[in-house]
PDB file of C-alpha atoms in Angstrom:
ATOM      1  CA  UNK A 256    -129.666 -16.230 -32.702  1.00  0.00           C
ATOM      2  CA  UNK A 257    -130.074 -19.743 -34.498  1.00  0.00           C
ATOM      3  CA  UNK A 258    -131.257 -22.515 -32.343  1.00  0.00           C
ATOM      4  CA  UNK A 259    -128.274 -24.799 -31.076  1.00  0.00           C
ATOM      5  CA  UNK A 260    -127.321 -27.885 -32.421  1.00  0.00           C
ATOM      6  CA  UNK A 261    -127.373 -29.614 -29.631  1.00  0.00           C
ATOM      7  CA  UNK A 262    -130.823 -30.936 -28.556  1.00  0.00           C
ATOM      8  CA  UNK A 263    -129.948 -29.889 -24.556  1.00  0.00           C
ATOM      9  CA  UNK A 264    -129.172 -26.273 -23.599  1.00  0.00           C
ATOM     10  CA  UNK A 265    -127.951 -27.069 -20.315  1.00  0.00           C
ATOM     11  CA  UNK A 266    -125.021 -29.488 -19.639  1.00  0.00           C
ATOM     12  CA  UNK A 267    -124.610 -30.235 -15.937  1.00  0.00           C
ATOM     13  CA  UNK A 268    -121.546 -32.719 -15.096  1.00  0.00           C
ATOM     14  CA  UNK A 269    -120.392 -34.242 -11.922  1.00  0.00           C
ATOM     15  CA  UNK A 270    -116.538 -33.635 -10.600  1.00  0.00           C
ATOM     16  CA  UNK A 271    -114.742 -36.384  -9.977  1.00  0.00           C
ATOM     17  CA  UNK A 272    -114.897 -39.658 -11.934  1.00  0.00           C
ATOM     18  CA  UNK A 273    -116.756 -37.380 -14.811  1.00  0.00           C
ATOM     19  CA  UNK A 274    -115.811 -34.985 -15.835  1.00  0.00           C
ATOM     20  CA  UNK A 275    -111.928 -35.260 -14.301  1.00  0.00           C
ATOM     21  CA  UNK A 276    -109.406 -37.969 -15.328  1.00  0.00           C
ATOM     22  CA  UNK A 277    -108.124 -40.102 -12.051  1.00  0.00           C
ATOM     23  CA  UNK A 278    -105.199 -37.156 -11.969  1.00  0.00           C
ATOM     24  CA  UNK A 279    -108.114 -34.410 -11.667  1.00  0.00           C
ATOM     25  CA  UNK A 280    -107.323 -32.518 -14.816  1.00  0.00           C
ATOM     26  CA  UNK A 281    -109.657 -32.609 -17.817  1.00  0.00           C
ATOM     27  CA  UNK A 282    -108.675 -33.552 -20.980  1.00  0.00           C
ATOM     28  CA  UNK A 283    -107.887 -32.064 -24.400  1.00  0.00           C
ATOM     29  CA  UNK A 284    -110.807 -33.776 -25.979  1.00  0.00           C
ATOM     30  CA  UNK A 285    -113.483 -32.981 -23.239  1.00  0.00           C
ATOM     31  CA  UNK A 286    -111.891 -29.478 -23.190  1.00  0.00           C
ATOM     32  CA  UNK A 287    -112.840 -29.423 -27.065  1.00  0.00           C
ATOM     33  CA  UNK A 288    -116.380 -30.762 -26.580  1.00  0.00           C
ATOM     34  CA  UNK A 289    -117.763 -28.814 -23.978  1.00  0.00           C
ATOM     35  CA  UNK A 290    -116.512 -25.673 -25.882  1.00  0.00           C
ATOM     36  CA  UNK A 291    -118.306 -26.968 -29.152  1.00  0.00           C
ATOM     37  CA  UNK A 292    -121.331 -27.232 -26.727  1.00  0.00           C
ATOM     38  CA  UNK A 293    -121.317 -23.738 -25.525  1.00  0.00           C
ATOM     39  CA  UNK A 294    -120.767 -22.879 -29.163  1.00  0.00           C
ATOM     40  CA  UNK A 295    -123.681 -24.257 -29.837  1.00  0.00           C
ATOM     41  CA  UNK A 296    -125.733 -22.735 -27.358  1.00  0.00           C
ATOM     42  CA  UNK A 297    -125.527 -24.453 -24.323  1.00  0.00           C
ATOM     43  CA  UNK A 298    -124.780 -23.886 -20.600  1.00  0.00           C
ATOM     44  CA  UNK A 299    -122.189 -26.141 -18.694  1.00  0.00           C
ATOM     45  CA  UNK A 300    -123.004 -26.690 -15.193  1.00  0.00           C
ATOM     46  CA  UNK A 301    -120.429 -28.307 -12.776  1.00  0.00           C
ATOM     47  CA  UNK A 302    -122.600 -30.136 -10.083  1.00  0.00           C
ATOM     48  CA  UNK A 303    -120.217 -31.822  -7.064  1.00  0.00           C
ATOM     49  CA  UNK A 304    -120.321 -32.945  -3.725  1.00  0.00           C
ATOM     50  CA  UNK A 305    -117.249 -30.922  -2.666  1.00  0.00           C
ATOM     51  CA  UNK A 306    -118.011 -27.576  -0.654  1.00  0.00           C
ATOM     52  CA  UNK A 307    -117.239 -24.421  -2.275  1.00  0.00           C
ATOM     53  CA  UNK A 308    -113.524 -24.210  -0.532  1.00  0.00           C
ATOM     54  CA  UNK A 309    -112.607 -27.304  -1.830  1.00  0.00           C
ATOM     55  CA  UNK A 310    -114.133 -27.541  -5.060  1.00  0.00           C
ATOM     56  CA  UNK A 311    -112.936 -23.548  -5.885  1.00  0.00           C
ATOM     57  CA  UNK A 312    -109.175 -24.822  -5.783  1.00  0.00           C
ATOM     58  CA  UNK A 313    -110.395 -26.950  -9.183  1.00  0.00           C
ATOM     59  CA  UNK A 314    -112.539 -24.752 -10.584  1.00  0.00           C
ATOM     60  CA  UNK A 315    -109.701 -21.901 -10.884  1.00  0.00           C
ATOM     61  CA  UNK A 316    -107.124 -24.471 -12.293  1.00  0.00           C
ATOM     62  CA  UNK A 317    -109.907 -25.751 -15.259  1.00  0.00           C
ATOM     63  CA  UNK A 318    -110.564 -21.764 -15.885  1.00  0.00           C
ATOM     64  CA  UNK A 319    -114.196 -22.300 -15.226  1.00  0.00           C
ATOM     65  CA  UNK A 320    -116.532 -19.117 -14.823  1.00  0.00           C
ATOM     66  CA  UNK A 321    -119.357 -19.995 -14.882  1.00  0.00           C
ATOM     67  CA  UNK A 322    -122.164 -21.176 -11.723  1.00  0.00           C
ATOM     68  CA  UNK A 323    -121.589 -24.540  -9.804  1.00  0.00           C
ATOM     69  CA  UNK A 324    -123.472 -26.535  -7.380  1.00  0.00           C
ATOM     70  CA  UNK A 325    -121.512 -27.467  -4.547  1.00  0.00           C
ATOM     71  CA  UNK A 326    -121.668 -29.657  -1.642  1.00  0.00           C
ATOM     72  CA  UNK A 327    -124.681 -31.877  -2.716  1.00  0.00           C
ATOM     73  CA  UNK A 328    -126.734 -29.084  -3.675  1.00  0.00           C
ATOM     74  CA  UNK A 329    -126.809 -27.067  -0.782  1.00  0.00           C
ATOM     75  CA  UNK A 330    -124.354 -24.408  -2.352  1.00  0.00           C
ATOM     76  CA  UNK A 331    -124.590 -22.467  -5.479  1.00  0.00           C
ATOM     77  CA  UNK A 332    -121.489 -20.581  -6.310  1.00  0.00           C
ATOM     78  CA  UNK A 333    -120.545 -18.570  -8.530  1.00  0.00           C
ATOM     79  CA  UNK A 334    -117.345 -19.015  -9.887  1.00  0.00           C
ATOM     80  CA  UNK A 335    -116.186 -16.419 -12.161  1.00  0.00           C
ATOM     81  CA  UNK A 336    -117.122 -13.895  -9.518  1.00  0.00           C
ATOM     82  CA  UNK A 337    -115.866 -16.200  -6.572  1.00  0.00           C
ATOM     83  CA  UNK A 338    -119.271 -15.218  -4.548  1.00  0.00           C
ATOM     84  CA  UNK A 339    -121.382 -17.457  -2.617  1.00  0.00           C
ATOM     85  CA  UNK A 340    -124.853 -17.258  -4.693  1.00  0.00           C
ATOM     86  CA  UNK A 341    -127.339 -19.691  -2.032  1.00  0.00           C
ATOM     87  CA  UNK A 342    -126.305 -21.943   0.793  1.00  0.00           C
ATOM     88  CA  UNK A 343    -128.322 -24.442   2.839  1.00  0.00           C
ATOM     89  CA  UNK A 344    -127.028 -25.513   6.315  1.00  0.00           C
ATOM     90  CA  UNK A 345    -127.265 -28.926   8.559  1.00  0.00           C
ATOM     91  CA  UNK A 346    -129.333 -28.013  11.539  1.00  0.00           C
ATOM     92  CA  UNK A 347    -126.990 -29.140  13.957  1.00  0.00           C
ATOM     93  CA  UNK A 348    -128.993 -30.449  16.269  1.00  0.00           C
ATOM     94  CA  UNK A 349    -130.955 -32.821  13.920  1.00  0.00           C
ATOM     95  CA  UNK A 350    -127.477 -33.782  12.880  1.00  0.00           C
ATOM     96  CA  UNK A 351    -126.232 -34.860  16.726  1.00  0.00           C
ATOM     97  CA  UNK A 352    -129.671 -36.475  17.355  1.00  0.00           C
ATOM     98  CA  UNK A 353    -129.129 -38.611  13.512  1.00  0.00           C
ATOM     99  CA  UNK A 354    -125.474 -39.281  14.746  1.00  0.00           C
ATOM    100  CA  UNK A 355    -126.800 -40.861  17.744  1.00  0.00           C
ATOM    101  CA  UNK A 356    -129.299 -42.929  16.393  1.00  0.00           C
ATOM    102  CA  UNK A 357    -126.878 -44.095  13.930  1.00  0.00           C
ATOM    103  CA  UNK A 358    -124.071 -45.131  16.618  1.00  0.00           C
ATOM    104  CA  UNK A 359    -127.093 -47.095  18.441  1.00  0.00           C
ATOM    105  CA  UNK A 360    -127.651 -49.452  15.494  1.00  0.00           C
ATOM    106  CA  UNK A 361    -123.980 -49.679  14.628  1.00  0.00           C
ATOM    107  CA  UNK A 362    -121.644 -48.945  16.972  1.00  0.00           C
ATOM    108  CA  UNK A 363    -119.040 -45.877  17.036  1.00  0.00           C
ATOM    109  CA  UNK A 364    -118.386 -43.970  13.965  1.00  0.00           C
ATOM    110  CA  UNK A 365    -115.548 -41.719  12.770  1.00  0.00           C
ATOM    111  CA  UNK A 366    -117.019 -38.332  12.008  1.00  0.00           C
ATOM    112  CA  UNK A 367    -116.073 -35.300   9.942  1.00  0.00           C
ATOM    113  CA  UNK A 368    -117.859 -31.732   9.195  1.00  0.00           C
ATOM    114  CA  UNK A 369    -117.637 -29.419   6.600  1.00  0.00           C
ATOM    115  CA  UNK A 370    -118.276 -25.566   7.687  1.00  0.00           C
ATOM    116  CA  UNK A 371    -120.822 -23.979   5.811  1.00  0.00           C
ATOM    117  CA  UNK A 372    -118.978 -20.458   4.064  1.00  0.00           C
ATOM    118  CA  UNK A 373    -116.443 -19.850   1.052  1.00  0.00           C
ATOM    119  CA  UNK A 374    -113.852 -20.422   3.186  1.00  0.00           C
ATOM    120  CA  UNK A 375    -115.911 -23.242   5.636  1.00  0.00           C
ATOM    121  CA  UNK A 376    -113.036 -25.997   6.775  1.00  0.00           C
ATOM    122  CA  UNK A 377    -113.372 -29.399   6.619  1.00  0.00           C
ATOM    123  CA  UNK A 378    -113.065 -30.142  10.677  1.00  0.00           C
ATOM    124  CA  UNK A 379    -112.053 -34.353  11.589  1.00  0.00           C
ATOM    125  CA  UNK A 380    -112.738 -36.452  14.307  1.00  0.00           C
ATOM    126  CA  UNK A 381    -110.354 -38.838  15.917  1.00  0.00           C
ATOM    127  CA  UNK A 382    -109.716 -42.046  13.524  1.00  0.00           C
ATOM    128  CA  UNK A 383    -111.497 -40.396  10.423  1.00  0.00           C
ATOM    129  CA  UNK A 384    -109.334 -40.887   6.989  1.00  0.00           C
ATOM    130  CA  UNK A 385    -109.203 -38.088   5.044  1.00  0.00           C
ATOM    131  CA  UNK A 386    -110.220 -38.083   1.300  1.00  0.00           C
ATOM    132  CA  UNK A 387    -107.131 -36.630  -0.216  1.00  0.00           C
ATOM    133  CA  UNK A 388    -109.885 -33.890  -2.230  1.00  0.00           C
ATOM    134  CA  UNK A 389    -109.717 -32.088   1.488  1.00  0.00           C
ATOM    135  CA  UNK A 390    -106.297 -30.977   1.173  1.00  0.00           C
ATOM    136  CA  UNK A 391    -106.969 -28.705   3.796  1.00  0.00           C
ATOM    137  CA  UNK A 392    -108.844 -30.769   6.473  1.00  0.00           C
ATOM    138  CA  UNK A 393    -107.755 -30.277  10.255  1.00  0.00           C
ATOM    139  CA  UNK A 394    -107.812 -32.252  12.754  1.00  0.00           C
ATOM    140  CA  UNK A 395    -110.013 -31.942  16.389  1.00  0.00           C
ATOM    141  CA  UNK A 396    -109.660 -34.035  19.243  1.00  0.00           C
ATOM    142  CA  UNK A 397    -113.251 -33.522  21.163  1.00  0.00           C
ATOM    143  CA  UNK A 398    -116.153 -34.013  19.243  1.00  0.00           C
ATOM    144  CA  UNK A 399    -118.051 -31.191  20.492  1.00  0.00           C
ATOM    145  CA  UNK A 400    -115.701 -28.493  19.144  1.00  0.00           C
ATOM    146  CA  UNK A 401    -116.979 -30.040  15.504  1.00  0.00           C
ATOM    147  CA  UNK A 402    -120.307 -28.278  16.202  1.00  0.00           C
ATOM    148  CA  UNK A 403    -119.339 -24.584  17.196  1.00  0.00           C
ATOM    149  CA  UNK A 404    -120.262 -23.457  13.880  1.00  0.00           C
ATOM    150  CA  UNK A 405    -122.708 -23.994  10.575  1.00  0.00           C
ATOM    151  CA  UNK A 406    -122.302 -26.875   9.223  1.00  0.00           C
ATOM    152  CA  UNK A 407    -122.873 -27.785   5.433  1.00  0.00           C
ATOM    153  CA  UNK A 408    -122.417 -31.840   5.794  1.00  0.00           C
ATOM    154  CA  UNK A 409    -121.538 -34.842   8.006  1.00  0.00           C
ATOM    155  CA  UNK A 410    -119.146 -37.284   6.717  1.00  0.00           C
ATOM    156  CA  UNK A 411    -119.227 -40.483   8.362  1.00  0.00           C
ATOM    157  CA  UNK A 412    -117.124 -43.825   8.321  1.00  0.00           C
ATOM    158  CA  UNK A 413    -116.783 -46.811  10.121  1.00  0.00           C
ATOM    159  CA  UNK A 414    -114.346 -49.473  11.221  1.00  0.00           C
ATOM    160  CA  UNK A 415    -115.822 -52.187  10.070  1.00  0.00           C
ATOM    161  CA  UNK A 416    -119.235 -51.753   7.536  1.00  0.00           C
ATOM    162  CA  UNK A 417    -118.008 -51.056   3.963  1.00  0.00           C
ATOM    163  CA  UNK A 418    -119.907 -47.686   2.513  1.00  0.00           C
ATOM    164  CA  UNK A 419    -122.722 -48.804   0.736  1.00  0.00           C
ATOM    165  CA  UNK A 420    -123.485 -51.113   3.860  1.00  0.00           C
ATOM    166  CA  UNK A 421    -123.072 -47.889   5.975  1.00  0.00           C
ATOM    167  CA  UNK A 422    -124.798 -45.673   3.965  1.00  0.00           C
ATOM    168  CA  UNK A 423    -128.187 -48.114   4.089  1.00  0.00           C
ATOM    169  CA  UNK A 424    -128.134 -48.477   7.838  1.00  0.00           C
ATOM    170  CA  UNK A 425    -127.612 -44.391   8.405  1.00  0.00           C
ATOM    171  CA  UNK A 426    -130.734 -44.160   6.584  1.00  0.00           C
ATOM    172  CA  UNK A 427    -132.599 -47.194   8.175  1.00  0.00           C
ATOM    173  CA  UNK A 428    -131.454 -45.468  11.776  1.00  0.00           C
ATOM    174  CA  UNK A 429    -131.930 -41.583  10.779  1.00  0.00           C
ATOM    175  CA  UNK A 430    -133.380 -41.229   7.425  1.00  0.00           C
ATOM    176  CA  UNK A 431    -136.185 -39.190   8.855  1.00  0.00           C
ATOM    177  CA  UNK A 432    -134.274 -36.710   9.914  1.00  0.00           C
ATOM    178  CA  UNK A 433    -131.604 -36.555   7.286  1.00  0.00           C
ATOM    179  CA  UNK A 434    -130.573 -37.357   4.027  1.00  0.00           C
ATOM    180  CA  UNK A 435    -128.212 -39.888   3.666  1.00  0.00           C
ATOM    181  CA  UNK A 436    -125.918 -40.045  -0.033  1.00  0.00           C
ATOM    182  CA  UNK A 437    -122.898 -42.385  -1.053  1.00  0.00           C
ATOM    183  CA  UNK A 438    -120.363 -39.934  -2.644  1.00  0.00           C
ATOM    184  CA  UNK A 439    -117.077 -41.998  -2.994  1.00  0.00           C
ATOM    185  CA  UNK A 440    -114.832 -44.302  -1.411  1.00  0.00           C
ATOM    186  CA  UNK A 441    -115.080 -43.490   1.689  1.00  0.00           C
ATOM    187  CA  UNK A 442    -117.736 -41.101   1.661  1.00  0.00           C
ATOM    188  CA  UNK A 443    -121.290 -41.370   3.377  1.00  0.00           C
ATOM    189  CA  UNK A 444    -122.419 -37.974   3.877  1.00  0.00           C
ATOM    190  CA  UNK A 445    -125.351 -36.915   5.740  1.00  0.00           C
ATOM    191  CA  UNK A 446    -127.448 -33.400   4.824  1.00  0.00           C
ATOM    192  CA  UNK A 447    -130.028 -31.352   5.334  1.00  0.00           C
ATOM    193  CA  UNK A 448    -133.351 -34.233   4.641  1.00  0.00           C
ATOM    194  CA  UNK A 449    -134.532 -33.269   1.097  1.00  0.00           C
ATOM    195  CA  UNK A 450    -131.322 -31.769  -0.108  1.00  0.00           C
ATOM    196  CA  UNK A 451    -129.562 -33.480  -3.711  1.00  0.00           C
ATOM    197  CA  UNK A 452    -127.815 -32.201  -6.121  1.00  0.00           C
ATOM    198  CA  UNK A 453    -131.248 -32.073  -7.993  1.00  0.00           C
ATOM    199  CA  UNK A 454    -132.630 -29.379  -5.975  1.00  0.00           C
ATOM    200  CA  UNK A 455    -129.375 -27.650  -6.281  1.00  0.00           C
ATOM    201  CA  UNK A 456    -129.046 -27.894 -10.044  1.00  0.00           C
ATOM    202  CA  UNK A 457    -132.879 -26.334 -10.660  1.00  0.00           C
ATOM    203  CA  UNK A 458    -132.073 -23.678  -8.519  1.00  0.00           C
ATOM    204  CA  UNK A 459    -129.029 -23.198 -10.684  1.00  0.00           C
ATOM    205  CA  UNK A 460    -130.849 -23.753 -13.754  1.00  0.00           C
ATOM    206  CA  UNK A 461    -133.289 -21.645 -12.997  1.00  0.00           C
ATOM    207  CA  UNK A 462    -131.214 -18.882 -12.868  1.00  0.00           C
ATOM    208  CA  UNK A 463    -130.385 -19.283 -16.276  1.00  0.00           C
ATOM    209  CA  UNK A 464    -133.801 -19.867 -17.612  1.00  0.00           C
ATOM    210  CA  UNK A 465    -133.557 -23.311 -17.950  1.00  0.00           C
ATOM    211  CA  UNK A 466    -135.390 -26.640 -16.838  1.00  0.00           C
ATOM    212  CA  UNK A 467    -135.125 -30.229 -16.490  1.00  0.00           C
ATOM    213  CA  UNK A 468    -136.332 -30.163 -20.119  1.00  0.00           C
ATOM    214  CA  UNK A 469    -132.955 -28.464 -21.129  1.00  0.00           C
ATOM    215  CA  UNK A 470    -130.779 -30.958 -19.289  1.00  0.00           C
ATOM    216  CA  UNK A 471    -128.143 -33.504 -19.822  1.00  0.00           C
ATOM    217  CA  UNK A 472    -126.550 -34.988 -16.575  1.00  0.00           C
ATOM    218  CA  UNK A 473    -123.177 -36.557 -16.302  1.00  0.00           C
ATOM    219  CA  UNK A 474    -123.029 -38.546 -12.902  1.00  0.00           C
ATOM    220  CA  UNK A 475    -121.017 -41.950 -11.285  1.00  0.00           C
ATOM    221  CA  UNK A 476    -121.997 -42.170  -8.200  1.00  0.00           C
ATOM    222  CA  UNK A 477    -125.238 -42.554  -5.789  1.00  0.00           C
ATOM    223  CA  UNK A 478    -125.050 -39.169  -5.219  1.00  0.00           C
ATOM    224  CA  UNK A 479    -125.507 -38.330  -8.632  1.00  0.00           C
ATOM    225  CA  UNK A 480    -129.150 -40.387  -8.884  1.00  0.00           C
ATOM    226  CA  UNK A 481    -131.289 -37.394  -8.544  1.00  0.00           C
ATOM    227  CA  UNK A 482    -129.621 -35.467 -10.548  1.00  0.00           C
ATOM    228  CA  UNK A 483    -129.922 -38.184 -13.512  1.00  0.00           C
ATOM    229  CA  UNK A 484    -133.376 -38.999 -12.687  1.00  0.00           C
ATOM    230  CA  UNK A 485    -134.236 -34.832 -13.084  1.00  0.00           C
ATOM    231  CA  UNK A 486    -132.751 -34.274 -16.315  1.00  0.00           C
ATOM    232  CA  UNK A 487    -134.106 -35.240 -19.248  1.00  0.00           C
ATOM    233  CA  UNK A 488    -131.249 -37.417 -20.197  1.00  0.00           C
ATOM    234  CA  UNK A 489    -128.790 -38.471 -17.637  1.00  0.00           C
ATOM    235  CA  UNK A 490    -125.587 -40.459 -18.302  1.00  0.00           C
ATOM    236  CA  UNK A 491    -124.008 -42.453 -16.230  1.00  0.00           C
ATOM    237  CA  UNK A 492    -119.892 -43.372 -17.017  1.00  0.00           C
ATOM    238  CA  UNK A 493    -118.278 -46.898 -17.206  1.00  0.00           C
ATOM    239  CA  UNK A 494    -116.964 -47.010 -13.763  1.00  0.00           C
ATOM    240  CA  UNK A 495    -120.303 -45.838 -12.038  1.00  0.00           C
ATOM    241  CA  UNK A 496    -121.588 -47.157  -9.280  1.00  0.00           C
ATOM    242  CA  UNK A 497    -124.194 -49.820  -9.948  1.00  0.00           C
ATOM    243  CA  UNK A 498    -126.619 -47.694  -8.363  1.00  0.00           C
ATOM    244  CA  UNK A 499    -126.696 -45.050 -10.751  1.00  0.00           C
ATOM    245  CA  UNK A 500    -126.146 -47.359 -13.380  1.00  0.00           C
ATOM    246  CA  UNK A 501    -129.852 -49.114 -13.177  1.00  0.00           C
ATOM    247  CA  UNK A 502    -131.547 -45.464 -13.482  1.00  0.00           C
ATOM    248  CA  UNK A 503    -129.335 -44.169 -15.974  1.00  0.00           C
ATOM    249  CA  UNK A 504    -130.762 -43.419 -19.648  1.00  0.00           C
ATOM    250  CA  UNK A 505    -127.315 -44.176 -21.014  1.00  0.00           C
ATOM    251  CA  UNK A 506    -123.922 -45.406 -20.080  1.00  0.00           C
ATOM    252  CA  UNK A 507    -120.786 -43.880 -21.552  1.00  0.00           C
ATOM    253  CA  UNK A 508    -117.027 -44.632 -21.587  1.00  0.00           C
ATOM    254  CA  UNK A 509    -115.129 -43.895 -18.285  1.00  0.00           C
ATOM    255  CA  UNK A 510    -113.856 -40.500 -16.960  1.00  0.00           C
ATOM    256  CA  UNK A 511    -110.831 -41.668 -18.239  1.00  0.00           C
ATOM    257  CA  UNK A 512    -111.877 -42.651 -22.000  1.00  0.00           C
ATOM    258  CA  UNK A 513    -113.611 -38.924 -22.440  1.00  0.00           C
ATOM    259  CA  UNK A 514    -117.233 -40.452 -21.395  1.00  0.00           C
ATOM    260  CA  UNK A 515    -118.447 -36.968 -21.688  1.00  0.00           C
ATOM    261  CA  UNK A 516    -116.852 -35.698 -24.935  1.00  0.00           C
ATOM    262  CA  UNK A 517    -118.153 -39.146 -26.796  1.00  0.00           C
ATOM    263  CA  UNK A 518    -122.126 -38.573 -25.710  1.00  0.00           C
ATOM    264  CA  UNK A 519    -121.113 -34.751 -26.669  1.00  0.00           C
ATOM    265  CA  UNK A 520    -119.382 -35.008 -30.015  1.00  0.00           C
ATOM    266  CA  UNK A 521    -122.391 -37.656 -31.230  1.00  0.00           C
ATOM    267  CA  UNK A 522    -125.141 -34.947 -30.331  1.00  0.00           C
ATOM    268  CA  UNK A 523    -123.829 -32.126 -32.040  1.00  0.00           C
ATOM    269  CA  UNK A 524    -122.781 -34.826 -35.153  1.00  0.00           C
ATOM    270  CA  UNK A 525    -126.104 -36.891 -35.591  1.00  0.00           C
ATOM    271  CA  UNK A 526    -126.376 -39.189 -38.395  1.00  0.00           C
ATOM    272  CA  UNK A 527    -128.293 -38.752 -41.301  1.00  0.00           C
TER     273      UNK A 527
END
């Protein structure tokens, strides 16, 4: 078989505010590009903070087959055969002791916790606003009943520190014990300490023969810095967060503009 055109053989994209519009479909043009990839030669990996429930639901409407890394890394899922692959837990107790040291430096917070599983629920606490991604999301009244089971991820949010300002004092208060990431509005997460979508997406890659070398990362938010910095070329689109914006190796048009088709369609094209 011919070498592919383009200079990456592994394409790993982010979800939301990548690689789908603001109405969470995908365009035409993107559609077009990432199949001209994989014509190529290449791999597409989708790389997301959602769990494997709630990330499935999309992966079925776009068609897609092939593996994903879910929930921040600590799932790898495979999607054509709907089977669970490698999944990495919260220990729960490091995640009560990282709540409380959290709630000491800033007062109460509203809490959330995504079961670990392919069909893991996303359990809430009183006063926690649910992303509308977690369609699915039910409600508990006593906090204890959030722990009864493995956990993938906290979510955490507070009534009066916006996230960013949230995320940095959850990992002033408990960053030795967990990792702390900024995923979207509304969306400090806390995981298992050392887990990104980084380690997730060489375990994937791995599986396919592939390395950092290979890659080309598509990311917009915080939680997508590791994953940028471990590629050999990471992207970062228009709307990113500033964050991933200052360790990005290039910045393309927004999720809405077909960021990732543009960066695609000049690789396989290069000019003379």
């Amino acid at each position: 078989m011919s070498e592919p055109a383009l200079p990456y053989r592994l394409i790993a994209t982010d979800l939301d505010g990548t690689l789908l519009r603001d109405d969470h479909t995908v365009s035409e043009r993107t559609r077009a590009a990432l199949a001209a990839a994989t014509a190529a030669g290449a791999a597409h990996i989708v790389v997301t903070g959602r769990t494997v429930p709630v990330a499935r639901r999309i992966l079925d409407d776009l068609d897609y087959r092939g593996l994903a890394v879910c929930a921040q890394g600590a799932q790898v899922y495979h999607a054509g055969e709907h089977r669970l692959l490698t999944s990495v837990t919260l220990d729960r107790q490091l995640g009560a002791l990282a709540l409380e040291k959290i709630e000491s430096e800033v007062g109460p917070v509203f809490l959330a916790v995504a079961r670990d599983g392919l069909d893991g629920k996303v359990l809430f606490g009183p006063g926690y606003r649910v992303h509308p991604a977690e369609r699915a999301a039910r409600s508990l009244d006593d906090r204890a009943d959030l722990w009864s089971a493995p956990v993938s991820k906290l979510y955490i949010q507070h009534a009066r520190l916006g996230d960013d300002e949230l995320a940095e004092a959850a990992r002033v208060a408990a960053g030795g014990l967990v990792g702390v990431t900024l995923a979207g509005a509304g969306l400090v997460e806390l995981l298992p300490l050392g887990l990104t979508k980084a380690t997730g997406l060489s375990l994937a890659a791995r599986r396919l023969g592939m390395t950092a070398a290979d890659t080309i990362a598509f990311g917009d938010m915080p939680n997508d810095i590791a994953m940028l910095q471990w590629a050999a070329h990471g992207v970062a689109m228009a709307g990113a967060h500033p964050a991933l914006k200052a360790v990005a190796d290039e910045i393309t048009a927004s999720n809405g503009e077909d960021g990732i088709a543009l960066v695609l369609e000049r690789l396989l094209s290069p000019g003379p």
